[in-house]
Structure formats: structure tokens, C-alpha cells
Short mmCIF file of C-alpha atoms in Angstrom, two decimals:
data_model
loop_
_atom_site.label_atom_id
_atom_site.label_comp_id
_atom_site.label_asym_id
_atom_site.label_seq_id
_atom_site.Cartn_x
_atom_site.Cartn_y
_atom_site.Cartn_z
CA UNK A 4 -52.80 46.13 -12.32
CA UNK A 5 -51.69 42.69 -11.06
CA UNK A 6 -54.62 42.61 -8.62
CA UNK A 7 -57.08 43.32 -11.46
CA UNK A 8 -55.50 40.52 -13.52
CA UNK A 9 -55.92 38.05 -10.63
CA UNK A 10 -59.56 39.06 -10.08
CA UNK A 11 -60.37 38.77 -13.80
CA UNK A 12 -58.82 35.31 -13.98
CA UNK A 13 -60.62 34.23 -10.80
CA UNK A 14 -64.00 35.36 -12.22
CA UNK A 15 -63.44 33.44 -15.46
CA UNK A 16 -62.22 30.45 -13.46
CA UNK A 17 -65.35 30.31 -11.26
CA UNK A 18 -67.71 30.73 -14.23
CA UNK A 19 -66.89 27.34 -15.69
CA UNK A 20 -65.63 25.49 -12.62
CA UNK A 21 -68.91 23.75 -11.77
CA UNK A 22 -69.23 22.19 -15.22
CA UNK A 23 -65.59 21.14 -15.14
CA UNK A 24 -66.05 19.47 -11.73
CA UNK A 25 -68.93 17.41 -13.11
CA UNK A 26 -66.86 16.43 -16.16
CA UNK A 27 -63.86 15.33 -14.06
CA UNK A 28 -66.00 13.31 -11.63
CA UNK A 29 -67.82 11.57 -14.45
CA UNK A 30 -64.54 10.81 -16.21
CA UNK A 31 -63.20 9.19 -13.04
CA UNK A 32 -66.32 7.06 -12.49
CA UNK A 33 -66.53 5.79 -16.05
CA UNK A 34 -63.28 3.82 -16.05
CA UNK A 35 -64.15 0.31 -17.19
CA UNK A 36 -62.48 -2.71 -18.70
CA UNK A 37 -62.46 -1.96 -22.45
CA UNK A 38 -64.82 -4.02 -24.59
CA UNK A 39 -63.10 -6.11 -27.22
CA UNK A 40 -64.06 -5.53 -30.84
CA UNK A 41 -61.96 -7.83 -32.95
CA UNK A 42 -58.56 -7.89 -31.33
CA UNK A 43 -57.46 -4.40 -30.29
CA UNK A 44 -54.46 -3.94 -28.02
CA UNK A 45 -55.62 -4.31 -24.42
CA UNK A 46 -54.78 -1.22 -22.33
CA UNK A 47 -52.02 -1.70 -19.78
CA UNK A 48 -53.03 -0.83 -16.18
CA UNK A 49 -51.16 2.06 -14.58
CA UNK A 50 -50.61 2.30 -10.81
CA UNK A 51 -49.13 5.49 -9.37
CA UNK A 52 -47.40 5.93 -5.99
CA UNK A 53 -45.71 8.90 -4.43
CA UNK A 54 -45.95 12.55 -3.52
CA UNK A 55 -47.17 15.89 -4.87
CA UNK A 56 -45.37 15.46 -8.18
CA UNK A 57 -47.96 12.73 -8.92
CA UNK A 58 -50.92 13.36 -6.55
CA UNK A 59 -54.06 13.71 -8.68
CA UNK A 60 -56.26 14.68 -5.73
CA UNK A 61 -56.08 12.10 -2.92
CA UNK A 62 -55.34 14.83 -0.38
CA UNK A 63 -58.70 16.44 -1.21
CA UNK A 64 -60.29 13.62 0.78
CA UNK A 65 -58.13 13.43 3.92
CA UNK A 66 -58.03 15.58 7.04
CA UNK A 67 -54.94 17.67 6.38
CA UNK A 68 -53.78 21.28 6.05
CA UNK A 69 -53.89 23.53 2.99
CA UNK A 70 -50.10 23.22 2.86
CA UNK A 71 -50.70 19.69 1.56
CA UNK A 72 -53.71 20.50 -0.64
CA UNK A 73 -54.16 22.19 -4.00
CA UNK A 74 -57.95 22.13 -4.32
CA UNK A 75 -58.32 25.90 -4.70
CA UNK A 76 -57.70 28.53 -7.37
CA UNK A 77 -55.38 29.14 -9.22
CA UNK A 78 -54.30 25.48 -9.15
CA UNK A 79 -55.63 23.75 -12.26
CA UNK A 80 -56.41 26.99 -14.08
CA UNK A 81 -54.65 26.23 -17.35
CA UNK A 82 -56.01 22.86 -18.46
CA UNK A 83 -58.84 21.78 -16.19
CA UNK A 84 -60.12 25.33 -15.51
CA UNK A 85 -60.79 23.96 -12.05
CA UNK A 86 -58.65 22.90 -9.04
CA UNK A 87 -58.46 19.11 -9.07
CA UNK A 88 -55.94 18.75 -6.24
CA UNK A 89 -52.94 18.61 -8.57
CA UNK A 90 -50.05 20.84 -7.53
CA UNK A 91 -49.72 22.58 -10.88
CA UNK A 92 -51.60 24.88 -13.22
CA UNK A 93 -52.62 21.78 -15.19
CA UNK A 94 -51.62 18.18 -15.75
CA UNK A 95 -48.82 16.18 -14.15
CA UNK A 96 -46.22 13.74 -15.53
CA UNK A 97 -48.52 10.80 -14.77
CA UNK A 98 -51.39 12.39 -16.73
CA UNK A 99 -49.23 12.73 -19.84
CA UNK A 100 -47.88 9.20 -19.48
CA UNK A 101 -51.47 7.93 -19.27
CA UNK A 102 -52.33 9.86 -22.43
CA UNK A 103 -49.34 8.38 -24.26
CA UNK A 104 -50.48 4.92 -23.15
CA UNK A 105 -54.02 5.52 -24.50
CA UNK A 106 -55.44 5.51 -20.98
CA UNK A 107 -57.89 7.96 -19.43
CA UNK A 108 -56.75 10.22 -16.60
CA UNK A 109 -55.99 7.82 -13.74
CA UNK A 110 -58.25 8.80 -10.81
CA UNK A 111 -57.17 9.18 -7.18
CA UNK A 112 -57.87 6.13 -5.03
CA UNK A 113 -59.86 8.14 -2.48
CA UNK A 114 -62.13 9.82 -5.03
CA UNK A 115 -65.71 9.23 -3.79
CA UNK A 116 -67.70 6.79 -5.90
CA UNK A 117 -64.67 5.51 -7.83
CA UNK A 118 -64.43 1.72 -7.56
CA UNK A 119 -63.28 0.57 -11.02
CA UNK A 120 -59.62 -0.37 -10.98
CA UNK A 121 -59.19 -2.28 -14.25
CA UNK A 122 -57.01 0.44 -15.79
CA UNK A 123 -55.16 1.36 -12.61
CA UNK A 124 -55.47 3.97 -9.88
CA UNK A 125 -53.42 6.79 -8.33
CA UNK A 126 -52.35 6.40 -4.67
CA UNK A 127 -49.97 9.41 -4.51
CA UNK A 128 -50.34 11.95 -1.71
CA UNK A 129 -48.81 15.42 -1.58
CA UNK A 130 -46.30 15.62 1.27
CA UNK A 131 -45.89 11.86 1.47
CA UNK A 132 -42.57 10.23 2.15
CA UNK A 133 -41.16 6.74 2.38
CA UNK A 134 -40.81 7.30 6.14
CA UNK A 135 -43.96 7.24 8.28
CA UNK A 136 -42.60 10.19 10.31
CA UNK A 137 -42.57 12.53 7.29
CA UNK A 138 -45.40 15.08 7.76
CA UNK A 139 -47.02 12.40 9.91
CA UNK A 140 -50.77 12.77 10.34
CA UNK A 141 -51.16 15.04 7.32
CA UNK A 142 -50.38 12.71 4.40
CA UNK A 143 -50.78 9.16 3.09
CA UNK A 144 -47.32 7.66 3.54
CA UNK A 145 -45.85 5.07 1.20
CA UNK A 146 -46.65 2.12 3.46
CA UNK A 147 -50.32 3.15 3.58
CA UNK A 148 -50.34 3.62 -0.20
CA UNK A 149 -49.12 0.02 -0.46
CA UNK A 150 -51.98 -1.14 1.77
CA UNK A 151 -54.41 0.59 -0.62
CA UNK A 152 -52.76 -1.21 -3.54
CA UNK A 153 -53.18 -4.54 -1.74
CA UNK A 154 -56.93 -3.83 -1.52
CA UNK A 155 -57.05 -3.10 -5.25
CA UNK A 156 -55.10 -6.25 -6.04
CA UNK A 157 -57.63 -8.29 -4.03
CA UNK A 158 -60.47 -6.52 -5.85
CA UNK A 159 -58.95 -7.43 -9.23
CA UNK A 160 -58.65 -11.09 -8.23
CA UNK A 161 -62.26 -11.10 -7.10
CA UNK A 162 -63.53 -9.45 -10.29
CA UNK A 163 -61.29 -11.13 -12.87
CA UNK A 164 -60.40 -14.44 -11.27
CA UNK A 165 -56.88 -15.39 -10.28
CA UNK A 166 -55.47 -16.13 -13.75
CA UNK A 167 -56.69 -12.99 -15.50
CA UNK A 168 -55.87 -10.82 -12.49
CA UNK A 169 -52.36 -12.27 -12.39
CA UNK A 170 -51.90 -11.38 -16.07
CA UNK A 171 -53.25 -7.84 -15.53
CA UNK A 172 -50.97 -7.25 -12.52
CA UNK A 173 -47.88 -8.47 -14.39
CA UNK A 174 -48.67 -6.31 -17.44
CA UNK A 175 -49.26 -3.20 -15.32
CA UNK A 176 -46.75 -0.37 -14.95
CA UNK A 177 -45.99 0.93 -11.44
CA UNK A 178 -44.74 4.54 -11.31
CA UNK A 179 -43.00 6.02 -8.23
CA UNK A 180 -41.97 9.51 -7.19
CA UNK A 181 -40.98 9.36 -3.52
CA UNK A 182 -38.28 10.69 -1.20
CA UNK A 183 -38.31 14.46 -1.68
CA UNK A 184 -40.44 15.10 1.41
CA UNK A 185 -38.31 12.83 3.58
CA UNK A 186 -35.40 15.20 2.96
CA UNK A 187 -37.09 18.61 2.83
CA UNK A 188 -39.50 18.14 5.76
CA UNK A 189 -36.79 18.50 8.46
CA UNK A 190 -35.88 21.92 7.04
CA UNK A 191 -39.50 23.06 6.77
CA UNK A 192 -40.58 21.86 10.23
CA UNK A 193 -37.42 22.57 12.26
CA UNK A 194 -37.21 18.83 13.01
CA UNK A 195 -33.99 17.56 14.55
CA UNK A 196 -34.27 14.08 13.00
CA UNK A 197 -31.26 14.67 10.74
CA UNK A 198 -29.13 15.24 13.84
CA UNK A 199 -29.85 11.68 14.96
CA UNK A 200 -28.41 9.94 11.90
CA UNK A 201 -25.57 10.29 9.46
CA UNK A 202 -26.74 11.35 5.99
CA UNK A 203 -25.99 7.92 4.55
CA UNK A 204 -27.91 6.15 7.35
CA UNK A 205 -30.95 8.40 6.87
CA UNK A 206 -30.91 7.85 3.10
CA UNK A 207 -30.61 4.13 3.79
CA UNK A 208 -33.81 4.26 5.84
CA UNK A 209 -35.71 5.94 3.00
CA UNK A 210 -34.36 3.53 0.39
CA UNK A 211 -35.04 0.59 2.72
CA UNK A 212 -38.73 1.45 2.94
CA UNK A 213 -38.96 1.87 -0.83
CA UNK A 214 -37.25 -1.51 -1.26
CA UNK A 215 -39.88 -3.15 0.94
CA UNK A 216 -42.69 -1.75 -1.22
CA UNK A 217 -41.06 -2.82 -4.48
CA UNK A 218 -40.55 -6.34 -3.16
CA UNK A 219 -44.16 -6.55 -1.95
CA UNK A 220 -45.56 -5.50 -5.33
CA UNK A 221 -43.15 -7.91 -7.05
CA UNK A 222 -44.28 -10.69 -4.70
CA UNK A 223 -47.88 -10.00 -5.74
CA UNK A 224 -46.96 -10.22 -9.42
CA UNK A 225 -45.83 -6.74 -10.44
CA UNK A 226 -42.93 -6.79 -12.89
CA UNK A 227 -42.70 -3.36 -14.61
CA UNK A 228 -41.58 -0.40 -12.52
CA UNK A 229 -40.82 3.24 -13.34
CA UNK A 230 -39.03 5.71 -11.08
CA UNK A 231 -38.43 9.45 -11.09
CA UNK A 232 -35.30 10.39 -9.17
CA UNK A 233 -35.14 13.45 -6.92
CA UNK A 234 -34.63 17.00 -8.19
CA UNK A 235 -31.91 19.28 -6.85
CA UNK A 236 -33.93 19.83 -3.67
CA UNK A 237 -31.84 22.68 -2.35
CA UNK A 238 -32.50 24.74 -5.48
CA UNK A 239 -36.30 24.60 -5.38
CA UNK A 240 -37.66 28.15 -4.86
CA UNK A 241 -39.11 27.20 -1.47
CA UNK A 242 -35.78 25.84 -0.23
CA UNK A 243 -33.65 28.78 -1.38
CA UNK A 244 -35.35 31.13 1.06
CA UNK A 245 -34.99 29.00 4.21
CA UNK A 246 -31.66 30.51 5.24
CA UNK A 247 -31.78 34.27 4.73
CA UNK A 248 -28.01 34.47 5.15
CA UNK A 249 -27.65 32.41 1.94
CA UNK A 250 -29.02 35.33 -0.10
CA UNK A 251 -31.10 33.03 -2.28
CA UNK A 252 -28.40 30.48 -3.08
CA UNK A 253 -29.25 26.79 -3.05
CA UNK A 254 -29.54 24.98 0.29
CA UNK A 255 -26.56 22.67 -0.01
CA UNK A 256 -27.59 20.34 2.83
CA UNK A 257 -30.79 19.37 0.97
CA UNK A 258 -29.01 19.10 -2.36
CA UNK A 259 -26.44 16.74 -0.82
CA UNK A 260 -29.19 14.45 0.54
CA UNK A 261 -30.87 14.32 -2.88
CA UNK A 262 -27.57 13.39 -4.51
CA UNK A 263 -26.99 10.56 -2.03
CA UNK A 264 -30.55 9.33 -2.50
CA UNK A 265 -30.26 9.26 -6.29
CA UNK A 266 -27.04 7.28 -6.10
CA UNK A 267 -28.63 4.79 -3.72
CA UNK A 268 -31.76 4.52 -5.89
CA UNK A 269 -29.69 3.70 -8.98
CA UNK A 270 -27.80 1.05 -7.03
CA UNK A 271 -31.03 -0.44 -5.63
CA UNK A 272 -32.60 -0.81 -9.07
CA UNK A 273 -29.45 -2.24 -10.62
CA UNK A 274 -29.26 -4.86 -7.88
CA UNK A 275 -33.01 -5.59 -8.01
CA UNK A 276 -32.73 -6.41 -11.70
CA UNK A 277 -30.24 -9.12 -10.82
CA UNK A 278 -32.08 -10.49 -7.76
CA UNK A 279 -35.74 -10.31 -8.79
CA UNK A 280 -36.31 -12.53 -11.80
CA UNK A 281 -38.25 -10.89 -14.63
CA UNK A 282 -38.30 -7.36 -13.18
CA UNK A 283 -38.01 -4.52 -15.69
CA UNK A 284 -37.56 -0.89 -14.77
CA UNK A 285 -37.21 2.64 -16.08
CA UNK A 286 -35.32 5.31 -14.13
CA UNK A 287 -35.73 8.91 -15.26
CA UNK A 288 -33.06 11.48 -14.40
CA UNK A 289 -35.49 14.16 -13.24
CA UNK A 290 -32.61 15.88 -11.45
CA UNK A 291 -30.50 16.60 -14.53
CA UNK A 292 -33.39 17.43 -16.81
CA UNK A 293 -35.01 19.89 -14.42
CA UNK A 294 -31.65 21.52 -13.70
CA UNK A 295 -31.12 21.96 -17.46
CA UNK A 296 -34.39 23.90 -17.71
CA UNK A 297 -33.58 25.98 -14.65
CA UNK A 298 -30.19 27.02 -16.01
CA UNK A 299 -31.13 27.30 -19.70
CA UNK A 300 -34.85 28.12 -19.80
CA UNK A 301 -34.89 29.72 -23.25
CA UNK A 302 -33.46 26.54 -24.78
CA UNK A 303 -36.69 24.78 -23.75
CA UNK A 304 -39.15 27.57 -24.55
CA UNK A 305 -39.29 29.24 -21.13
CA UNK A 306 -38.54 32.79 -20.04
CA UNK A 307 -37.92 32.11 -16.33
CA UNK A 308 -36.16 29.07 -14.88
CA UNK A 309 -35.78 29.79 -11.16
CA UNK A 310 -38.60 32.06 -9.96
CA UNK A 311 -42.06 30.48 -9.61
CA UNK A 312 -45.18 31.67 -11.40
CA UNK A 313 -47.28 31.74 -8.22
CA UNK A 314 -46.24 32.72 -4.68
CA UNK A 315 -44.51 35.62 -2.99
CA UNK A 316 -41.10 36.69 -1.74
CA UNK A 317 -37.71 36.03 -3.32
CA UNK A 318 -38.06 33.52 -6.18
CA UNK A 319 -41.75 33.45 -5.10
CA UNK A 320 -40.45 30.83 -2.72
CA UNK A 321 -43.04 31.51 -0.01
CA UNK A 322 -45.72 28.83 -0.35
CA UNK A 323 -48.69 31.22 -0.52
CA UNK A 324 -50.11 30.43 -3.98
CA UNK A 325 -53.89 30.89 -3.81
CA UNK A 326 -53.84 32.76 -0.50
CA UNK A 327 -55.23 29.81 1.51
CA UNK A 328 -52.10 29.00 3.50
CA UNK A 329 -50.26 30.73 6.36
CA UNK A 330 -49.19 33.66 4.18
CA UNK A 331 -52.15 35.14 2.30
CA UNK A 332 -50.31 37.46 -0.07
CA UNK A 333 -49.30 36.03 -3.44
CA UNK A 334 -48.43 37.11 -6.94
CA UNK A 335 -49.51 35.25 -10.07
CA UNK A 336 -47.69 35.44 -13.38
CA UNK A 337 -49.57 36.28 -16.59
CA UNK A 338 -48.51 33.16 -18.49
CA UNK A 339 -47.49 29.95 -16.68
CA UNK A 340 -46.05 28.61 -19.94
CA UNK A 341 -43.18 31.10 -19.54
CA UNK A 342 -42.16 29.48 -16.25
CA UNK A 343 -40.47 26.22 -15.27
CA UNK A 344 -41.87 26.42 -11.73
CA UNK A 345 -45.56 26.83 -10.97
CA UNK A 346 -45.24 27.41 -7.21
CA UNK A 347 -42.52 27.23 -4.58
CA UNK A 348 -42.00 23.46 -4.94
CA UNK A 349 -43.82 22.32 -8.08
CA UNK A 350 -43.66 22.66 -11.84
CA UNK A 351 -45.91 24.02 -14.55
CA UNK A 352 -47.88 21.77 -16.87
CA UNK A 353 -45.57 22.74 -19.72
CA UNK A 354 -42.54 21.51 -17.76
CA UNK A 355 -44.27 18.29 -16.73
CA UNK A 356 -45.24 17.61 -20.34
CA UNK A 357 -41.67 18.02 -21.57
CA UNK A 358 -40.38 15.67 -18.86
CA UNK A 359 -43.13 13.11 -19.48
CA UNK A 360 -42.35 13.11 -23.21
CA UNK A 361 -38.72 12.34 -22.39
CA UNK A 362 -39.74 9.54 -20.04
CA UNK A 363 -42.01 8.07 -22.71
CA UNK A 364 -39.75 8.20 -25.76
CA UNK A 365 -36.28 8.42 -24.31
CA UNK A 366 -33.74 11.05 -25.33
CA UNK A 367 -30.50 11.26 -27.26
CA UNK A 368 -28.71 11.07 -23.90
CA UNK A 369 -28.81 7.43 -22.83
CA UNK A 370 -28.31 8.44 -19.19
CA UNK A 371 -31.60 10.40 -19.04
CA UNK A 372 -33.89 7.39 -18.91
CA UNK A 373 -33.18 3.68 -18.84
CA UNK A 374 -32.64 0.84 -19.17
CA UNK A 375 -36.19 0.96 -20.56
CA UNK A 376 -38.20 4.03 -21.39
CA UNK A 377 -41.91 4.14 -20.63
CA UNK A 378 -43.11 3.39 -24.14
CA UNK A 379 -41.11 0.15 -24.06
CA UNK A 380 -42.35 -0.76 -20.57
CA UNK A 381 -45.99 -0.37 -21.57
CA UNK A 382 -45.43 -2.56 -24.65
CA UNK A 383 -43.63 -5.36 -22.82
CA UNK A 384 -45.65 -8.48 -22.08
#
């Protein structure tokens, strides 16, 4: 029965995929500086850095493995009806933020033919970390993403002139989701790197590289930054199955690293606000808000908070969604909207939308997002 369901959905998916591909490509190429009629509010550029939580398809265009790609069915089946490279059944947090900000979908930097950066661009790469060693050779690390941004910044100055480019860069919002892969990759690759450093030293290396990138963007005129902290890494479906002797309980070593990272990130941003004149930032507590949905799914309209929609094994924690990776067998749920998790490491569109809405508007809990929420950041001049 489940096999018939998968085949039926695959047939429907392929029927309209070609038209959807054309639509997405055209949408990416058409990004232009808005024409002014009267005095409408000028859109605020949106630049996106990070990992698979934000990758809109950059890894489609690099030489990597299918472990770091999502350009095959059933990824994208819910909204796009076509795999765009996003690690979800549909849109990501950054897509919903762009919608709230009256922007089009922000295209991946490496998308062929896309060379219009007036409204921003997405540099994120699935598997990327702040450390160059993280999944090295298979991803676009944070330092390389910064080098791509520097090219875009030069392009803006060439197209707009220094004064207008400076204004555009200072009005832009810079969104980051980075660090998860730096902490989970040693467990997934049997690396011994964590044996060479204390936990606090290793976290300091990750935060140090992020600090360098923030300072570089600030030096070039960026002033408005948004950050998503790390989820409870040890409790992701794909991490729960690493140690069979744990019987599906969370991998405490990974959870501990995420906790240390989040503390260090909060401290970094608090200190940056004092040291970097004019900087404004938003920090979203992704960790707490995802954990809430995992533990109390029905409160947020879900039926399942811990097992993924797509994959195989306990919690569907084996990263086999789509059958294009090392393990070919996978199961696919009937309705992704019932699930918090889409696959072994990533969330469903419904979850991402809820989190993006919180990031945009804020919540009744002042600790969830602050000191600014995204709506405020985009309106600041």
C-alpha cells in the first residue's frame, strides 16, 4: 500500500515538474531593482548565509554527494511540486521571511544565469560549517560564502555607484544559520577532531570564524544581522540512531556542544552590539521553539514531533529520503503537515513557516527573539 502511494505521488510529481522548473528559473532571473512609481517603500535587500536550513539550491551546482543535495523527489513536493535543492517538502525559513518582507524568493548565488543582486542573494550551502574542515570538499564553507558576498558587494558598487550601494548595503538584512554541521560532522564521519580540543576550545573556533565574517560584512557597511541559534542537535532523528546502545535517546555529546555554542553566540552578539557602532541584530531561539514542537506537537497542529516524514529506520533517522543516497530504502508519510521533521535532519515547510512567523513578528516570550525581531530589522533605516 505504501509503495503504491509513493509511486502515485512520484507520477503526479513528474507530470508537472518540467513546468515548475521553468517557472522557478524564470523567477530567479527576473529579480530587478523595483521601478519607482510615486514613492513606494523601497525593498530591503536580503543576504542569506549558512547551511541546509537555508540552502535554496546552491549545492545543485557544485561537485558533491547526494548526502549534501536535495535536488530529487520527494524534496519540494508540497509547495514547488519540484525538487529545488531545498532540504524540505517545501519552503524554508528564509523563503517565508522574504515573503513577509515583500521580496521574491531569494535565488541561490550559483544558479546559472542569475546575475541581478539588487534584492539580495542566497549563499547558503547544505553541510556547510564555520570551519573549513567541516565536510571539506563537499560544501561551500562560510569563508567561501563571504568571498561570494564580497563579489556581490563589488557588483553593487559598480552598478549603483558608491553612495547608493553604501545605502543599499547598510539597509540590507544579513541572515545566518551556521554551526550545526561543525558539531554533527565528527559523529557522522567518525572524525577524531573532537579528541584534539576541549569542547569550549572547539566552540571557540567555530564562533571565532563567525565573528570574522560578521566583522567583515560590518566593515563593508552591513549593519542589520539576524541569527538562528542551533537546535538540540543530539535529538535530531539522524543523531538519535548513531549509538545503538542508546536505544533512540538523544546523543548527549552533540546536545552539549549545541548548548555551549548557543551560549557563546549570545555572548558574541551582546558584545558586538557594544563594540560595533550602529549594529543591530535579531537572535531567534530556534532551540527552544523546535524542542517545544517536538515535545508538544499537538499544541502546534502536528501529530508527530520526533519521527521524520521521510527516511527509514528508528525515527526514520536513516538519511535515505528519496532513495538516492547510501541506503536506498525509505518510507514517506502521507501528509508532511502532520510532522515536525521532514527527513532525518530537516523540518517540514509547516514547521519552517511557524518558526519564520515567530522570527518576523516576535512572540509573547521576550526570550524567543530579540533584541529586534525581523519585521523591525527590515523597517530600520
